[in-house]
């Protein structure tokens, strides 16, 4: 059986879980909840970068992402940040939807699965 490693965990969640050669990244949000969609998206992607690096992975190894927006009115602005961040030669499978966030100040959240 492959070892399971949990990163930055508490009684409720782990920020990331490694099983075999796969990294599962839990929901990441921006740190400035007063920031606009551009700021929050950029900050959440920085969190993903840190978790990828800590597990020995990188953007081009991202396999799948789910992007959540509080409002689809922010879709174009979020995509501008996303397009600058993602490895366009090795893009992941992706879906994006609108959801009611746990905190109304959260505008963007991302989950990801990556190879290590």
Short mmCIF file of C-alpha atoms in Angstrom, two decimals, residues 55-97:
data_model
loop_
_atom_site.label_atom_id
_atom_site.label_comp_id
_atom_site.label_asym_id
_atom_site.label_seq_id
_atom_site.Cartn_x
_atom_site.Cartn_y
_atom_site.Cartn_z
CA UNK A 55 5.49 18.24 -2.65
CA UNK A 56 8.04 18.22 -5.47
CA UNK A 57 5.62 19.15 -8.24
CA UNK A 58 5.09 22.14 -10.52
CA UNK A 59 2.48 23.86 -12.69
CA UNK A 60 3.09 21.74 -15.78
CA UNK A 61 2.25 18.64 -13.72
CA UNK A 62 -1.20 19.88 -12.71
CA UNK A 63 -3.65 17.29 -14.03
CA UNK A 64 -7.03 18.69 -13.06
CA UNK A 65 -8.49 21.80 -11.41
CA UNK A 66 -11.87 22.96 -10.22
CA UNK A 67 -12.33 26.72 -10.09
CA UNK A 68 -15.15 28.26 -8.07
CA UNK A 69 -16.35 31.83 -8.48
CA UNK A 70 -18.76 33.69 -6.27
CA UNK A 71 -20.03 35.51 -9.35
CA UNK A 72 -19.68 34.64 -13.01
CA UNK A 73 -19.36 38.41 -13.56
CA UNK A 74 -15.71 37.82 -12.50
CA UNK A 75 -15.07 35.11 -15.10
CA UNK A 76 -13.05 37.26 -17.54
CA UNK A 77 -10.93 38.89 -14.83
CA UNK A 78 -10.22 35.52 -13.20
CA UNK A 79 -9.28 34.03 -16.59
CA UNK A 80 -6.80 36.86 -17.19
CA UNK A 81 -4.93 35.84 -14.01
CA UNK A 82 -5.34 32.13 -14.76
CA UNK A 83 -3.99 32.48 -18.31
CA UNK A 84 -0.88 34.26 -17.03
CA UNK A 85 -0.32 31.57 -14.37
CA UNK A 86 -0.98 28.22 -16.04
CA UNK A 87 1.54 26.41 -18.23
CA UNK A 88 -0.20 26.91 -21.57
CA UNK A 89 1.84 24.10 -23.17
CA UNK A 90 0.62 21.61 -20.53
CA UNK A 91 -2.85 22.81 -19.44
CA UNK A 92 -4.86 20.68 -17.00
CA UNK A 93 -8.39 19.43 -17.33
CA UNK A 94 -10.51 22.24 -15.91
CA UNK A 95 -14.02 23.10 -14.85
CA UNK A 96 -15.34 26.36 -13.47
CA UNK A 97 -18.59 27.11 -11.73
#
